[in-house]
CSV table of C-alpha atoms in Angstrom, one decimal:
chain,number,residue,atom,x,y,z
A,1,UNK,CA,-108.5,-4.5,69.3
A,2,UNK,CA,-108.0,-2.1,72.4
A,3,UNK,CA,-104.3,-2.1,73.7
A,4,UNK,CA,-104.3,-1.2,76.8
A,5,UNK,CA,-101.0,-0.5,78.0
A,6,UNK,CA,-101.3,0.6,82.2
A,7,UNK,CA,-98.0,2.0,84.3
A,8,UNK,CA,-98.1,1.8,87.7
A,9,UNK,CA,-94.8,3.0,90.5
A,10,UNK,CA,-93.0,-0.4,91.7
A,11,UNK,CA,-94.9,0.1,95.0
A,12,UNK,CA,-97.7,-1.7,93.9
A,13,UNK,CA,-96.9,-5.4,93.2
A,14,UNK,CA,-97.2,-7.8,89.9
A,15,UNK,CA,-100.4,-8.8,91.6
A,16,UNK,CA,-101.8,-6.0,92.2
A,17,UNK,CA,-101.4,-5.5,88.4
A,18,UNK,CA,-103.0,-8.5,86.9
A,19,UNK,CA,-106.3,-7.4,89.2
A,20,UNK,CA,-105.7,-4.2,87.4
A,21,UNK,CA,-105.6,-4.8,84.1
A,22,UNK,CA,-108.3,-7.6,84.8
A,23,UNK,CA,-110.4,-5.0,86.0
A,24,UNK,CA,-109.5,-2.9,82.4
A,25,UNK,CA,-110.7,-5.5,80.7
A,26,UNK,CA,-113.9,-6.7,82.3
A,27,UNK,CA,-115.2,-3.0,81.8
A,28,UNK,CA,-113.9,-3.2,78.1
A,29,UNK,CA,-116.4,-5.6,78.0
A,30,UNK,CA,-119.2,-4.6,79.5
A,31,UNK,CA,-120.0,-1.3,78.9
A,32,UNK,CA,-118.0,-1.1,74.9
A,33,UNK,CA,-119.0,-4.6,73.5
A,34,UNK,CA,-115.3,-4.9,73.1
A,35,UNK,CA,-115.3,-9.5,72.9
A,36,UNK,CA,-114.1,-11.0,76.2
A,37,UNK,CA,-111.0,-12.8,73.6
A,38,UNK,CA,-109.5,-9.3,72.9
A,39,UNK,CA,-107.0,-8.6,75.1
A,40,UNK,CA,-104.2,-7.5,74.5
A,41,UNK,CA,-101.7,-5.7,77.8
A,42,UNK,CA,-99.0,-4.2,78.1
A,43,UNK,CA,-98.4,-3.6,82.2
A,44,UNK,CA,-94.7,-2.0,83.8
A,45,UNK,CA,-94.3,-1.4,86.8
A,46,UNK,CA,-91.5,1.6,87.2
A,47,UNK,CA,-90.1,4.2,90.0
A,48,UNK,CA,-91.3,6.1,91.7
A,49,UNK,CA,-89.5,9.0,89.7
A,50,UNK,CA,-90.6,7.6,86.6
A,51,UNK,CA,-94.1,8.2,86.8
A,52,UNK,CA,-95.4,12.1,87.8
A,53,UNK,CA,-98.6,13.0,88.0
A,54,UNK,CA,-99.9,16.0,90.1
A,55,UNK,CA,-101.1,15.2,92.9
A,56,UNK,CA,-103.7,17.5,93.6
A,57,UNK,CA,-105.1,18.2,89.4
A,58,UNK,CA,-109.2,18.7,89.6
A,59,UNK,CA,-109.0,18.7,92.7
A,60,UNK,CA,-108.3,14.4,93.6
A,61,UNK,CA,-106.2,13.4,95.7
A,62,UNK,CA,-103.9,11.0,94.0
A,63,UNK,CA,-101.2,9.1,96.4
A,64,UNK,CA,-99.7,6.1,94.1
A,65,UNK,CA,-101.3,7.1,90.9
A,66,UNK,CA,-101.6,4.5,88.0
A,67,UNK,CA,-102.1,5.8,84.1
A,68,UNK,CA,-104.1,3.5,81.4
A,69,UNK,CA,-104.0,4.7,78.0
A,70,UNK,CA,-105.5,3.1,75.4
A,71,UNK,CA,-105.7,2.4,72.0
A,72,UNK,CA,-109.5,1.9,70.7
A,73,UNK,CA,-111.6,1.9,67.3
A,74,UNK,CA,-114.0,5.1,67.1
A,75,UNK,CA,-116.9,4.5,67.8
A,76,UNK,CA,-117.9,5.4,71.3
A,77,UNK,CA,-120.5,7.3,72.7
A,78,UNK,CA,-119.5,9.5,75.2
A,79,UNK,CA,-122.2,8.3,77.6
A,80,UNK,CA,-120.4,4.9,76.9
A,81,UNK,CA,-117.4,6.3,77.7
A,82,UNK,CA,-118.3,7.3,80.9
A,83,UNK,CA,-120.0,3.8,81.7
A,84,UNK,CA,-116.9,2.8,80.6
A,85,UNK,CA,-114.1,5.0,83.3
A,86,UNK,CA,-116.8,4.4,86.2
A,87,UNK,CA,-116.7,0.5,85.9
A,88,UNK,CA,-113.1,0.7,86.2
A,89,UNK,CA,-112.8,2.2,89.4
A,90,UNK,CA,-115.7,0.1,90.5
A,91,UNK,CA,-114.0,-2.9,89.6
A,92,UNK,CA,-110.2,-2.0,90.2
A,93,UNK,CA,-108.9,-3.1,94.2
A,94,UNK,CA,-107.4,0.8,94.0
A,95,UNK,CA,-108.5,3.4,94.7
A,96,UNK,CA,-110.3,6.0,92.1
A,97,UNK,CA,-108.7,8.7,92.5
A,98,UNK,CA,-105.7,7.3,91.7
A,99,UNK,CA,-107.2,6.1,88.1
A,100,UNK,CA,-106.5,8.3,85.1
A,101,UNK,CA,-106.9,6.7,81.8
A,102,UNK,CA,-106.4,8.1,78.6
A,103,UNK,CA,-108.2,7.5,75.2
A,104,UNK,CA,-106.8,7.4,71.3
A,105,UNK,CA,-108.8,6.3,68.9
A,106,UNK,CA,-108.1,5.2,65.2
A,107,UNK,CA,-110.1,3.6,62.0
A,108,UNK,CA,-110.4,0.0,61.3
A,109,UNK,CA,-108.0,-0.1,58.9
A,110,UNK,CA,-105.5,0.8,61.6
A,111,UNK,CA,-104.9,-3.4,63.7
A,112,UNK,CA,-102.9,-6.4,62.3
A,113,UNK,CA,-103.6,-9.3,64.7
A,114,UNK,CA,-101.4,-11.4,63.2
A,115,UNK,CA,-100.9,-13.0,59.3
A,116,UNK,CA,-100.1,-9.8,58.1
A,117,UNK,CA,-103.9,-8.9,58.1
A,118,UNK,CA,-105.5,-5.7,58.3
A,119,UNK,CA,-109.0,-7.8,59.9
A,120,UNK,CA,-110.5,-5.4,60.8
A,121,UNK,CA,-111.0,-3.8,57.6
A,122,UNK,CA,-113.9,-3.6,54.5
B,1,UNK,CA,-92.0,9.6,61.0
B,2,UNK,CA,-93.3,6.8,61.5
B,3,UNK,CA,-91.5,6.3,65.5
B,4,UNK,CA,-92.0,2.9,65.1
B,5,UNK,CA,-92.9,1.2,69.7
B,6,UNK,CA,-91.4,-2.9,69.7
B,7,UNK,CA,-92.7,-5.0,72.6
B,8,UNK,CA,-91.5,-8.6,73.0
B,9,UNK,CA,-91.4,-10.9,76.3
B,10,UNK,CA,-87.7,-11.0,77.4
B,11,UNK,CA,-87.7,-14.6,75.1
B,12,UNK,CA,-86.9,-12.9,72.4
B,13,UNK,CA,-83.1,-11.9,72.1
B,14,UNK,CA,-82.2,-8.2,71.7
B,15,UNK,CA,-80.9,-8.9,68.2
B,16,UNK,CA,-84.2,-11.0,67.7
B,17,UNK,CA,-85.5,-7.5,68.6
B,18,UNK,CA,-83.3,-5.3,66.1
B,19,UNK,CA,-84.1,-7.9,63.2
B,20,UNK,CA,-87.6,-6.7,64.2
B,21,UNK,CA,-87.2,-3.9,64.0
B,22,UNK,CA,-85.5,-3.9,60.3
B,23,UNK,CA,-88.5,-5.7,59.6
B,24,UNK,CA,-90.8,-3.1,59.7
B,25,UNK,CA,-88.9,-0.4,58.3
B,26,UNK,CA,-88.0,-2.0,55.3
B,27,UNK,CA,-92.0,-2.4,55.1
B,28,UNK,CA,-92.1,1.2,55.8
B,29,UNK,CA,-90.1,2.7,53.1
B,30,UNK,CA,-91.5,-0.3,50.2
B,31,UNK,CA,-95.0,0.1,50.9
B,32,UNK,CA,-95.4,3.2,52.6
B,33,UNK,CA,-93.3,5.3,51.0
B,34,UNK,CA,-90.9,5.9,54.0
B,35,UNK,CA,-87.5,7.6,53.3
B,36,UNK,CA,-85.1,4.9,54.7
B,37,UNK,CA,-83.4,7.3,57.3
B,38,UNK,CA,-87.0,8.7,58.3
B,39,UNK,CA,-86.2,5.8,61.2
B,40,UNK,CA,-87.5,6.1,64.6
B,41,UNK,CA,-88.0,3.6,67.2
B,42,UNK,CA,-88.2,2.6,71.3
B,43,UNK,CA,-87.7,-1.0,71.8
B,44,UNK,CA,-88.7,-3.6,75.0
B,45,UNK,CA,-88.0,-6.4,75.5
B,46,UNK,CA,-90.6,-7.0,79.1
B,47,UNK,CA,-90.3,-10.1,81.5
B,48,UNK,CA,-93.9,-12.4,80.5
B,49,UNK,CA,-96.4,-11.5,82.4
B,50,UNK,CA,-96.1,-7.4,80.8
B,51,UNK,CA,-97.4,-8.4,78.0
B,52,UNK,CA,-100.7,-10.1,77.4
B,53,UNK,CA,-102.0,-11.5,74.1
B,54,UNK,CA,-104.9,-13.5,74.2
B,55,UNK,CA,-103.8,-16.5,72.4
B,56,UNK,CA,-106.7,-17.3,70.5
B,57,UNK,CA,-108.1,-14.3,69.4
B,58,UNK,CA,-109.8,-14.2,65.4
B,59,UNK,CA,-108.2,-17.8,65.1
B,60,UNK,CA,-105.2,-17.1,65.3
B,61,UNK,CA,-102.9,-19.0,67.5
B,62,UNK,CA,-100.4,-16.6,69.5
B,63,UNK,CA,-97.5,-18.2,71.4
B,64,UNK,CA,-94.7,-15.2,71.7
B,65,UNK,CA,-96.2,-11.8,70.5
B,66,UNK,CA,-95.0,-8.8,69.4
B,67,UNK,CA,-96.6,-5.8,70.3
B,68,UNK,CA,-96.0,-3.2,67.7
B,69,UNK,CA,-97.3,0.3,67.5
B,70,UNK,CA,-96.7,3.3,65.1
B,71,UNK,CA,-97.6,6.8,65.4
B,72,UNK,CA,-98.2,8.9,61.7
B,73,UNK,CA,-98.5,11.0,59.9
B,74,UNK,CA,-102.9,10.4,58.4
B,75,UNK,CA,-103.0,9.6,54.6
B,76,UNK,CA,-102.1,6.5,54.0
B,77,UNK,CA,-104.7,4.1,52.2
B,78,UNK,CA,-106.3,1.0,53.8
B,79,UNK,CA,-104.8,-0.9,51.0
B,80,UNK,CA,-101.0,0.7,51.6
B,81,UNK,CA,-101.6,-0.2,55.0
B,82,UNK,CA,-102.5,-4.3,54.1
B,83,UNK,CA,-99.2,-4.3,52.3
B,84,UNK,CA,-97.4,-2.8,54.5
B,85,UNK,CA,-98.7,-5.3,57.1
B,86,UNK,CA,-98.6,-8.1,55.0
B,87,UNK,CA,-94.6,-7.2,54.3
B,88,UNK,CA,-94.3,-7.1,57.0
B,89,UNK,CA,-94.7,-10.6,58.6
B,90,UNK,CA,-92.9,-11.2,55.4
B,91,UNK,CA,-89.8,-9.5,56.3
B,92,UNK,CA,-90.3,-10.5,60.4
B,93,UNK,CA,-87.7,-13.6,60.9
B,94,UNK,CA,-91.6,-14.4,63.2
B,95,UNK,CA,-93.7,-16.6,63.2
B,96,UNK,CA,-96.6,-14.5,61.9
B,97,UNK,CA,-99.2,-15.2,64.3
B,98,UNK,CA,-97.4,-13.6,66.4
B,99,UNK,CA,-97.6,-10.1,65.3
B,100,UNK,CA,-100.2,-7.3,66.0
B,101,UNK,CA,-99.7,-3.4,64.2
B,102,UNK,CA,-101.4,-0.9,65.7
B,103,UNK,CA,-101.5,2.1,64.4
B,104,UNK,CA,-102.5,5.8,65.0
B,105,UNK,CA,-102.6,9.2,62.7
B,106,UNK,CA,-101.9,11.9,63.2
B,107,UNK,CA,-101.1,15.3,61.4
B,108,UNK,CA,-98.3,16.9,59.1
B,109,UNK,CA,-98.3,19.8,62.2
B,110,UNK,CA,-97.8,17.0,64.9
B,111,UNK,CA,-93.8,16.2,64.8
B,112,UNK,CA,-90.5,18.2,65.1
B,113,UNK,CA,-87.6,15.7,64.6
B,114,UNK,CA,-85.3,18.3,66.4
B,115,UNK,CA,-84.4,21.7,66.7
B,116,UNK,CA,-87.8,22.9,67.9
B,117,UNK,CA,-89.4,23.4,64.2
B,118,UNK,CA,-91.5,21.5,63.1
B,119,UNK,CA,-90.3,20.4,59.8
B,120,UNK,CA,-94.1,18.7,57.8
B,121,UNK,CA,-96.0,21.9,58.3
B,122,UNK,CA,-97.0,24.1,56.2
C,1,UNK,CA,-104.8,17.1,80.2
C,2,UNK,CA,-101.4,16.3,78.4
C,3,UNK,CA,-99.8,12.5,78.7
C,4,UNK,CA,-96.3,13.0,78.2
C,5,UNK,CA,-93.9,10.2,77.5
C,6,UNK,CA,-90.6,11.1,77.4
C,7,UNK,CA,-87.5,8.1,76.7
C,8,UNK,CA,-84.2,8.4,76.6
C,9,UNK,CA,-80.8,6.5,76.6
C,10,UNK,CA,-79.5,6.5,80.1
C,11,UNK,CA,-76.2,8.4,79.3
C,12,UNK,CA,-78.6,10.3,80.3
C,13,UNK,CA,-79.1,10.5,84.8
C,14,UNK,CA,-82.3,10.8,86.3
C,15,UNK,CA,-81.9,14.6,87.8
C,16,UNK,CA,-81.1,15.2,83.2
C,17,UNK,CA,-84.8,14.1,82.5
C,18,UNK,CA,-86.9,15.2,85.7
C,19,UNK,CA,-85.4,18.7,83.9
C,20,UNK,CA,-86.1,17.8,80.2
C,21,UNK,CA,-89.7,17.1,82.1
C,22,UNK,CA,-89.7,20.9,83.4
C,23,UNK,CA,-88.9,22.0,80.3
C,24,UNK,CA,-91.3,20.3,78.8
C,25,UNK,CA,-94.3,21.0,81.5
C,26,UNK,CA,-93.5,24.8,82.2
C,27,UNK,CA,-93.7,24.6,77.5
C,28,UNK,CA,-97.1,23.2,77.6
C,29,UNK,CA,-98.4,26.2,80.4
C,30,UNK,CA,-96.3,28.6,79.0
C,31,UNK,CA,-97.6,27.7,74.7
C,32,UNK,CA,-100.5,25.5,75.1
C,33,UNK,CA,-102.0,26.9,77.4
C,34,UNK,CA,-102.1,24.0,80.0
C,35,UNK,CA,-103.0,24.4,83.8
C,36,UNK,CA,-99.2,24.4,85.7
C,37,UNK,CA,-100.6,21.3,87.9
C,38,UNK,CA,-102.2,19.4,85.1
C,39,UNK,CA,-98.7,17.8,84.8
C,40,UNK,CA,-98.4,13.7,83.7
C,41,UNK,CA,-95.6,12.1,82.9
C,42,UNK,CA,-93.7,9.2,82.3
C,43,UNK,CA,-90.4,9.3,81.5
C,44,UNK,CA,-88.1,6.1,80.8
C,45,UNK,CA,-84.3,6.0,80.5
C,46,UNK,CA,-83.5,2.7,78.2
C,47,UNK,CA,-80.3,1.0,76.7
C,48,UNK,CA,-79.1,2.6,74.0
C,49,UNK,CA,-79.6,-0.2,71.9
C,50,UNK,CA,-84.0,0.6,72.1
C,51,UNK,CA,-84.2,3.9,71.5
C,52,UNK,CA,-82.9,4.1,67.3
C,53,UNK,CA,-83.1,7.5,65.9
C,54,UNK,CA,-81.2,8.1,62.7
C,55,UNK,CA,-78.5,10.5,63.4
C,56,UNK,CA,-79.3,12.9,59.5
C,57,UNK,CA,-82.3,12.9,59.5
C,58,UNK,CA,-83.7,15.5,57.5
C,59,UNK,CA,-80.5,17.4,57.9
C,60,UNK,CA,-80.2,16.9,61.7
C,61,UNK,CA,-76.7,16.1,63.4
C,62,UNK,CA,-78.7,13.2,66.6
C,63,UNK,CA,-76.1,12.6,68.7
C,64,UNK,CA,-78.5,11.8,72.1
C,65,UNK,CA,-81.5,11.2,70.6
C,66,UNK,CA,-84.6,12.1,73.1
C,67,UNK,CA,-87.9,11.1,72.4
C,68,UNK,CA,-91.5,13.3,73.8
C,69,UNK,CA,-94.9,11.9,73.2
C,70,UNK,CA,-97.0,13.9,74.0
C,71,UNK,CA,-101.4,12.5,74.3
C,72,UNK,CA,-103.5,16.2,74.2
C,73,UNK,CA,-106.8,17.5,72.7
C,74,UNK,CA,-107.5,18.9,70.0
C,75,UNK,CA,-107.2,22.1,68.8
C,76,UNK,CA,-104.7,23.8,69.2
C,77,UNK,CA,-103.7,25.7,65.8
C,78,UNK,CA,-100.8,25.1,64.2
C,79,UNK,CA,-98.6,28.2,64.9
C,80,UNK,CA,-99.7,27.0,69.0
C,81,UNK,CA,-97.4,23.8,68.9
C,82,UNK,CA,-93.9,25.6,66.5
C,83,UNK,CA,-94.2,28.0,69.7
C,84,UNK,CA,-94.5,24.7,71.9
C,85,UNK,CA,-91.7,23.1,69.7
C,86,UNK,CA,-89.9,26.1,70.4
C,87,UNK,CA,-90.0,26.8,73.6
C,88,UNK,CA,-88.8,23.1,74.7
C,89,UNK,CA,-86.0,23.5,73.2
C,90,UNK,CA,-84.8,26.8,74.8
C,91,UNK,CA,-85.7,25.5,78.3
C,92,UNK,CA,-84.4,22.1,77.9
C,93,UNK,CA,-80.7,21.7,79.1
C,94,UNK,CA,-80.2,18.6,75.8
C,95,UNK,CA,-78.4,19.7,72.8
C,96,UNK,CA,-81.3,21.1,70.3
C,97,UNK,CA,-80.6,19.0,67.1
C,98,UNK,CA,-81.7,15.9,69.9
C,99,UNK,CA,-85.0,16.6,70.7
C,100,UNK,CA,-87.8,14.8,68.6
C,101,UNK,CA,-91.4,15.1,69.7
C,102,UNK,CA,-95.1,13.7,68.2
C,103,UNK,CA,-98.1,14.4,69.0
C,104,UNK,CA,-101.5,12.8,68.8
C,105,UNK,CA,-104.6,14.5,69.8
C,106,UNK,CA,-108.2,13.0,70.9
C,107,UNK,CA,-111.4,14.1,72.0
C,108,UNK,CA,-112.6,16.1,75.7
C,109,UNK,CA,-114.4,12.8,76.1
C,110,UNK,CA,-111.3,10.6,76.3
C,111,UNK,CA,-109.8,12.1,79.8
C,112,UNK,CA,-110.4,11.1,83.3
C,113,UNK,CA,-108.7,12.0,85.8
C,114,UNK,CA,-110.0,10.1,88.0
C,115,UNK,CA,-112.7,8.9,90.7
C,116,UNK,CA,-114.3,7.7,87.7
C,117,UNK,CA,-115.4,10.0,85.6
C,118,UNK,CA,-114.8,12.3,82.1
C,119,UNK,CA,-114.0,15.1,84.1
C,120,UNK,CA,-113.8,17.4,79.7
C,121,UNK,CA,-116.4,16.2,78.6
C,122,UNK,CA,-119.4,17.8,78.2
């Protein structure tokens, strides 16, 4: 269910994006109860000027920022989200300062995984 | 009002994306009451490695996945959303298994369609 | 905190996107109370056929549309949002008719700005 969108600068390789995608997915499985085969990701490597992140906001030293946006069903607790963020930077081969994550929650009827069916709706 | 973002692999042509965009828009009009001229879409064709979708999640045989993300105002029922998903795959010239759709709802004050005005806010 | 995504056609230059990014950020600071150094933006210039916007929806004469999507924490009033939209088109070096803006709200625990911490969660 989660749909993950990862945007990085093209200073990072495709392999680095693969690795970051793996880290995010593993963290989703371990901390938010996502099924291992529930993996949907869109990744983009963009010119540096197209990804703007303040280099010091909140006192964090960002050098080569990556932005991870995730749509997921509502229902996770604050503690689960905290565990998720921590696990991503633990697993990822990226400076922890460089990883910004944003979640957007929706509902069970807001997903169709193929065949025109709302598989999560009851 | 809906803002539609369609991401496909570059194995699909621009014409195929046009056609899928038409299908999504027609389904929005027919099943969710969207005005015919309320059409805002962003489409992207990306290298295969940048669009990851599990080939078997929920037992659905995905081969050349496309992901359709839609921002729209809250207020549609589950039944309307079901009808929308079904109509998209009926109209689209794409294998039904390949179409994943995700909705994100917001409110009337969350839209400005030009001139710096929140046209839907009351 | 806000994450801003700006999509324009490649008829506009990188410099024009920079300028539009500046306008959106200044408007966020002035009207929605965003800290000046809280700036996170992703920008894209795409082929014209990849950005579809009806040229007359709601009677607005769109010629070279740009779409601004913003994720931000819930809590702004309708009046604040109205002021934001108005200020964007006032500051931007873009025809006011061409600027479509969409907001998506989330919660304080939905943001991590680095180091795997949910900085806004309490």
